[in-house]
Amino acid sequence: MTELRTLKVALLGCGNVGAQVARILIDDADTLASRAGARLELSGIAVRDVDAPREVDLPRALFTTDAEALVKDADLVIELMGGIEPARTLILTAMRNGACVVTGNKALVAKDGPTLHEEADRAGVQLSYEAAVAGAIPILRPIRDSLSGDRITRVLGIVNGTTNFILDQMDSTGAQFADALAQAQRLGYAEADPTADVEGYDAASKAAILASLSFHTRFSLDDVYCEGISSVTAADIAAAKDAGFVIKLLAIAEKLDTADAAAGTDAAADGNTGISVRVHPTLLPREHPLAAVHGAFNAVFVEAENAGELMFYGQGAGGKPTASAVMGDLISAARSIVLGGPGRAETTTGQVVALPISSAVTSYYIGLDVADQPGVLAQIARLFAEHGVSIEIMRQTIHRDADSNTESAELRIVTHRASEAALAATVEAVKGLDVINSVTSVLRVEGV
Ligand code: NAP
């Protein structure tokens, strides 16, 4: 095998996300090398306090407070410090020195995206920030790449887990905003100062980024109308519920015909159309896919002329989920350096085998037509146990045929996860019991 080149990776910040990124870079070094086509060497981690306790055990020698020196000697820079300065200057310095940059800093990208992009273009380096919107959910790359041959007409996003948790609590328990917020703080879903989340500022940054990529125009935070959820009352939620709606804080970016739009809009982009970018509490019909997004989860619903409706769902925050998005950007940037282009479309270094269906492990639903007599359930349960298939639910329904005056029993069983082979052997054995009239169905169950 040819020797892989080594790329130096500078990490700025070692908090919730940075510590997880450092862990993955060290623990998964070999896998990452095969995916990137280069070894990714963590050359240092810039922090404020080198002696602060960290969530992950990392070599002390990696830490430094001299972020600028670290950045100047790197091929790839990952910025996970947050805030505007010094993050902005460090990113610009890194790109001027020819490094590709990955960041999760939505506040900076929303505020100063144009400057960062112009520098990336001038320097001919990649600037990527998948982690800045909706944590682990791959949403920016699908919008930027996969949908680049389509026309996006509207994006609706639940992009702030804190506010979704609070509104979901209010909806399910009838709680007032203040009580739901206090609970979110107790459970660690809301910060001690929740302003950026509850007033919609965090979602507004993400709305600006989503709008920019969706409509191929640079929108900044100033273009986003922003209204938070602090004035949503339990009575609002109850009234919405009564009418078949749920209230969600949505980040919305949509193409509007300016002739139809409200008077006063000056967002004329493409002749008669403009883009409305906004964040506000919104009523959604309970059957809308976004209405089913509960707790601190995020989801983004995209409408495009040809693709139709698409939904992206997952964890919108947290160290590990966000680190996943950062690593995806990092591999892509590394490939661009190694290959001088976008890189390989796929990698085939896994070398894993395709398994036959008999190796599949899942839960099963089994329908049985059985004799209605004592001891039947015990016999069947014993057979399942003998084959190592454990039963989660067993329900019996008796059917009476008035014409023939006979009774039959229908048994419905849902199993815990079992191998396909064990289940097949169980079903064969069950068929052999005298008390079984027939096996009416065997279906696989997922998601329980
Ligand atoms: P965090 O836990 O507050 O960590 C910030 C890190 O940056 C700390 O290690 C801190 O050093 C370091 N730092 C801050 N200012 C610095 C400075 N001036 N010089 C050197 N180091 C500095 O932040 P996080 O939650 O990991 O978030 C990082 C970024 O990812 C932010 O832009 C955030 O918006 C974004 N993001 C976070 C999440 C999430 O779930 N947390 C999700 C999506 C995006 P010390 O440890 O020494 O104080």
Coordinates of C-alpha atoms in Angstrom, one line a residue, residues 51-391:
D51 CA -5.4 23.1 32.6
A52 CA -9.2 23.2 32.6
P53 CA -10.8 19.7 33.1
R54 CA -11.9 18.2 29.8
E55 CA -14.7 15.7 29.0
V56 CA -12.3 13.5 27.1
D57 CA -8.9 12.4 28.3
L58 CA -6.4 14.1 25.8
P59 CA -2.6 14.4 25.9
R60 CA -1.7 17.6 27.8
A61 CA 1.0 18.4 25.2
L62 CA -1.6 19.0 22.5
F63 CA -3.0 22.1 24.4
T64 CA -2.0 25.6 23.7
T65 CA -3.3 29.2 24.3
D66 CA -1.5 30.4 21.1
A67 CA -4.3 29.8 18.6
E68 CA -2.7 32.1 16.0
A69 CA 0.6 30.1 15.8
L70 CA -1.4 26.8 15.6
V71 CA -3.5 28.1 12.8
K72 CA -0.5 29.3 10.7
D73 CA 1.0 25.8 10.7
A74 CA -2.1 23.8 9.7
D75 CA -3.6 22.3 6.5
L76 CA -7.0 22.1 8.1
V77 CA -8.5 24.2 10.8
I78 CA -11.5 23.3 12.9
E79 CA -13.0 26.3 14.7
L80 CA -15.2 25.3 17.6
M81 CA -14.6 28.2 20.0
G82 CA -17.8 30.1 19.2
G83 CA -18.4 33.9 19.3
I84 CA -17.3 36.4 16.7
E85 CA -13.7 37.3 17.8
P86 CA -11.1 35.9 17.8
A87 CA -12.9 33.2 15.8
R88 CA -13.3 35.5 12.8
T89 CA -9.7 36.7 12.6
L90 CA -8.4 33.2 13.2
I91 CA -10.5 31.7 10.3
L92 CA -9.4 34.5 8.0
T93 CA -5.8 34.0 8.9
A94 CA -6.1 30.2 8.4
M95 CA -7.6 30.6 4.9
R96 CA -5.0 33.3 3.9
N97 CA -2.4 30.7 4.8
G98 CA -4.0 28.1 2.5
A99 CA -5.9 26.0 5.1
C100 CA -9.4 24.7 4.6
V101 CA -11.7 25.6 7.5
V102 CA -14.5 23.8 9.1
T103 CA -16.6 25.6 11.7
G104 CA -19.9 25.1 13.7
N105 CA -20.1 28.8 14.4
K106 CA -23.6 29.8 13.1
A107 CA -23.5 33.3 14.7
L108 CA -20.3 34.1 12.8
V109 CA -21.4 32.6 9.5
A110 CA -24.8 34.4 9.7
K111 CA -23.2 37.7 10.6
D112 CA -20.1 37.7 8.4
G113 CA -20.6 34.9 5.9
P114 CA -19.8 37.1 2.8
T115 CA -16.4 38.1 4.2
L116 CA -15.5 34.5 5.0
H117 CA -16.7 33.2 1.7
E118 CA -14.8 35.9 -0.3
E119 CA -11.6 35.0 1.5
A120 CA -12.2 31.3 0.9
D121 CA -12.7 32.0 -2.8
R122 CA -9.6 34.2 -3.0
A123 CA -7.5 31.6 -1.2
G124 CA -9.0 28.7 -3.2
V125 CA -9.8 26.7 0.0
Q126 CA -12.9 25.0 1.3
L127 CA -15.0 26.7 4.0
S128 CA -17.7 24.4 5.4
Y129 CA -20.1 24.6 8.3
E130 CA -22.6 21.7 8.2
A131 CA -22.6 21.7 12.1
A132 CA -23.8 25.3 12.2
V133 CA -27.4 24.3 11.3
A134 CA -29.3 21.5 13.0
G135 CA -26.3 19.7 14.6
A136 CA -25.9 16.2 13.3
I137 CA -28.5 16.5 10.5
P138 CA -27.0 16.7 7.1
I139 CA -28.9 19.6 5.6
L140 CA -26.6 22.1 4.2
R141 CA -24.8 19.7 1.9
P142 CA -28.0 18.3 0.5
I143 CA -29.3 21.8 -0.1
R144 CA -26.0 23.0 -1.6
D145 CA -25.1 19.9 -3.6
S146 CA -27.9 17.4 -4.0
L147 CA -30.6 20.0 -4.8
S148 CA -28.3 22.3 -6.9
G149 CA -30.1 21.1 -10.1
D150 CA -33.5 21.9 -8.7
R151 CA -35.3 25.1 -7.5
I152 CA -36.0 25.2 -3.8
T153 CA -39.2 27.1 -3.2
R154 CA -39.5 26.9 0.6
V155 CA -37.6 25.7 3.7
L156 CA -39.3 25.2 7.0
G157 CA -37.1 24.3 9.9
I158 CA -37.3 23.4 13.6
V159 CA -33.7 24.3 14.2
N160 CA -33.6 25.1 17.9
G161 CA -34.0 22.1 20.2
T162 CA -34.5 24.3 23.4
T163 CA -37.6 26.0 22.1
N164 CA -39.0 22.9 20.6
F165 CA -38.6 21.1 23.9
I166 CA -40.4 24.0 25.7
L167 CA -43.3 24.2 23.2
D168 CA -43.6 20.4 23.2
Q169 CA -43.9 20.4 27.0
M170 CA -46.5 23.2 26.9
D171 CA -48.4 21.2 24.3
S172 CA -48.3 17.9 26.1
T173 CA -48.8 19.1 29.7
G174 CA -50.6 22.4 29.4
A175 CA -47.7 24.1 31.3
Q176 CA -47.1 27.8 31.1
F177 CA -44.0 29.1 29.3
A178 CA -42.1 29.9 32.5
D179 CA -42.6 26.4 34.0
A180 CA -41.7 24.6 30.8
L181 CA -38.5 26.8 30.5
A182 CA -37.6 26.0 34.1
Q183 CA -38.0 22.3 33.4
A184 CA -35.8 22.6 30.2
Q185 CA -33.2 24.3 32.4
R186 CA -33.3 21.6 35.0
L187 CA -32.9 18.9 32.3
G188 CA -30.0 20.7 30.7
Y189 CA -31.9 21.6 27.5
A190 CA -31.8 25.3 28.1
E191 CA -28.9 27.5 29.3
A192 CA -29.0 29.6 32.5
D193 CA -29.4 32.6 30.2
P194 CA -31.9 31.3 27.6
T195 CA -32.3 34.5 25.7
A196 CA -30.5 33.5 22.4
D197 CA -32.8 30.4 22.2
V198 CA -36.2 31.6 23.4
E199 CA -36.0 35.0 21.6
G200 CA -35.3 33.2 18.4
Y201 CA -31.8 34.6 17.7
D202 CA -30.1 31.2 17.4
A203 CA -32.8 30.1 15.0
A204 CA -32.5 33.4 13.1
S205 CA -28.7 32.7 12.4
K206 CA -29.6 29.3 11.0
A207 CA -32.5 30.8 8.9
A208 CA -30.0 33.2 7.3
I209 CA -27.7 30.3 6.4
L210 CA -30.5 28.1 5.1
A211 CA -31.9 30.9 3.0
S212 CA -28.4 31.8 1.6
L213 CA -27.8 28.2 0.4
S214 CA -31.3 27.5 -0.7
F215 CA -31.7 30.7 -2.8
H216 CA -28.1 31.2 -4.0
T217 CA -28.0 34.7 -2.5
R218 CA -26.1 35.8 0.6
F219 CA -28.6 36.7 3.4
S220 CA -27.3 38.0 6.7
L221 CA -28.9 38.1 10.1
D222 CA -30.2 41.6 9.4
D223 CA -32.4 40.1 6.6
V224 CA -34.2 37.8 9.1
Y225 CA -37.4 38.9 10.8
C226 CA -37.2 37.4 14.3
E227 CA -39.8 36.7 17.0
G228 CA -39.3 34.3 19.8
I229 CA -41.6 32.1 22.0
S230 CA -41.5 34.0 25.3
S231 CA -44.9 35.5 24.8
V232 CA -46.6 32.2 23.8
T233 CA -49.1 31.3 26.5
A234 CA -50.7 28.1 27.7
A235 CA -54.0 29.6 26.4
D236 CA -52.5 30.0 22.9
I237 CA -51.3 26.4 22.9
A238 CA -54.7 25.2 24.1
A239 CA -56.6 27.2 21.5
A240 CA -54.3 25.9 18.7
K241 CA -54.8 22.3 20.0
D242 CA -58.5 22.7 20.0
A243 CA -58.4 23.8 16.3
G244 CA -56.2 20.8 15.3
F245 CA -52.9 22.7 15.3
V246 CA -49.6 22.6 17.2
I247 CA -47.3 25.6 17.7
K248 CA -43.7 25.3 16.6
L249 CA -40.9 27.9 16.4
L250 CA -40.1 27.7 12.7
A251 CA -37.2 29.2 10.7
I252 CA -38.8 29.9 7.3
A253 CA -37.2 30.9 4.0
E254 CA -39.5 31.0 1.1
K255 CA -39.8 32.4 -2.4
L256 CA -42.7 34.8 -2.7
D257 CA -44.1 36.6 -5.7
T258 CA -43.5 40.3 -4.7
A259 CA -46.7 41.2 -6.6
D260 CA -48.6 39.1 -4.1
A261 CA -46.5 39.8 -1.1
A262 CA -47.4 42.5 1.4
A263 CA -46.8 46.1 0.4
G264 CA -43.6 47.5 1.5
T265 CA -41.3 44.5 0.8
D266 CA -38.1 45.5 -0.9
A267 CA -36.9 41.9 -1.3
A268 CA -37.1 41.9 -5.1
A269 CA -34.5 39.4 -6.2
D270 CA -35.3 37.8 -9.5
G271 CA -37.8 40.1 -11.3
N272 CA -41.0 39.6 -9.5
T273 CA -39.8 37.3 -6.8
G274 CA -38.3 37.9 -3.4
I275 CA -37.3 35.7 -0.4
S276 CA -39.0 36.0 2.9
V277 CA -36.7 34.9 5.7
R278 CA -38.2 34.8 9.2
V279 CA -38.4 33.1 12.5
H280 CA -41.6 33.1 14.6
P281 CA -44.0 30.8 16.5
T282 CA -46.2 29.2 13.8
L283 CA -49.3 27.0 13.9
L284 CA -48.9 23.8 12.0
P285 CA -51.7 21.3 11.3
R286 CA -51.2 18.3 13.6
E287 CA -50.8 16.0 10.6
H288 CA -47.9 18.0 9.1
P289 CA -44.6 16.0 9.3
L290 CA -43.0 18.8 11.4
A291 CA -45.7 18.5 14.0
A292 CA -44.4 15.1 14.9
V293 CA -41.0 16.5 15.9
H294 CA -40.9 16.2 19.7
G295 CA -38.6 17.1 22.5
A296 CA -35.2 18.7 21.6
F297 CA -35.1 17.1 18.2
N298 CA -34.6 19.2 15.0
A299 CA -36.1 18.8 11.5
V300 CA -35.9 20.7 8.3
F301 CA -38.7 20.4 5.7
V302 CA -37.7 21.4 2.1
E303 CA -39.9 22.0 -0.8
A304 CA -38.4 22.0 -4.3
E305 CA -40.0 22.3 -7.7
N306 CA -38.9 18.9 -9.0
A307 CA -38.0 16.9 -5.8
G308 CA -41.3 17.8 -4.1
E309 CA -41.3 17.6 -0.3
L310 CA -38.2 16.3 1.6
M311 CA -37.7 16.0 5.4
F312 CA -34.5 15.8 7.3
Y313 CA -34.7 14.8 11.0
G314 CA -32.3 14.2 13.9
Q315 CA -30.4 15.5 16.8
G316 CA -29.8 19.2 16.5
A317 CA -27.2 19.7 19.2
G318 CA -24.9 17.9 21.6
G319 CA -21.2 17.2 21.5
K320 CA -21.2 13.9 19.7
P321 CA -23.9 14.6 17.1
T322 CA -22.4 17.9 16.2
A323 CA -18.9 16.4 16.0
S324 CA -20.3 14.0 13.5
A325 CA -21.2 16.9 11.2
V326 CA -17.8 18.5 11.8
M327 CA -16.0 15.3 10.8
G328 CA -18.0 14.9 7.6
D329 CA -16.8 18.4 6.6
L330 CA -13.3 17.7 7.6
I331 CA -13.1 14.5 5.5
S332 CA -14.5 16.4 2.5
A333 CA -12.0 19.2 2.9
A334 CA -9.1 16.7 3.3
R335 CA -10.1 14.9 0.1
S336 CA -10.2 18.2 -1.7
I337 CA -6.6 18.9 -0.6
V338 CA -5.4 15.3 -1.5
L339 CA -7.1 15.1 -4.9
G340 CA -7.2 18.8 -5.8
G341 CA -10.9 18.6 -6.4
P342 CA -14.1 17.4 -4.7
G343 CA -12.7 13.9 -4.2
R344 CA -13.9 10.4 -4.7
A345 CA -17.6 9.9 -4.9
E346 CA -17.4 6.8 -2.7
T347 CA -14.9 4.9 -0.7
T348 CA -14.7 1.1 -0.7
T349 CA -12.3 0.4 2.1
G350 CA -14.9 -1.2 4.3
Q351 CA -14.4 -4.8 3.1
V352 CA -17.5 -6.0 4.9
V353 CA -19.7 -8.9 3.6
A354 CA -23.3 -8.8 2.7
L355 CA -25.3 -11.1 5.1
P356 CA -28.1 -13.5 4.2
I357 CA -31.6 -12.8 5.5
S358 CA -31.2 -15.6 8.0
S359 CA -28.7 -13.4 9.9
A360 CA -31.1 -10.5 10.2
V361 CA -32.2 -9.6 13.7
T362 CA -35.5 -7.9 14.3
S363 CA -38.8 -8.1 16.1
Y364 CA -41.7 -10.1 14.6
Y365 CA -45.4 -10.1 14.5
I366 CA -47.0 -13.5 14.3
G367 CA -50.7 -14.2 13.8
L368 CA -52.0 -17.7 14.7
D369 CA -55.4 -19.3 14.4
V370 CA -55.6 -21.6 17.4
A371 CA -58.0 -24.0 19.1
D372 CA -59.9 -22.4 21.9
Q373 CA -59.0 -24.7 24.7
P374 CA -57.1 -24.5 28.0
G375 CA -53.3 -24.7 28.0
V376 CA -52.8 -23.4 24.4
L377 CA -51.1 -20.2 25.4
A378 CA -48.7 -22.0 27.7
Q379 CA -47.7 -24.5 25.1
I380 CA -47.0 -21.8 22.5
A381 CA -45.1 -19.6 25.0
R382 CA -43.0 -22.7 26.0
L383 CA -42.1 -23.4 22.4
F384 CA -41.0 -19.8 21.8
A385 CA -38.8 -19.9 24.9
E386 CA -37.2 -23.2 23.9
H387 CA -36.1 -21.5 20.6
G388 CA -34.7 -18.5 22.4
V389 CA -37.4 -16.1 21.0
S390 CA -38.9 -14.0 23.8
I391 CA -42.4 -12.7 23.6

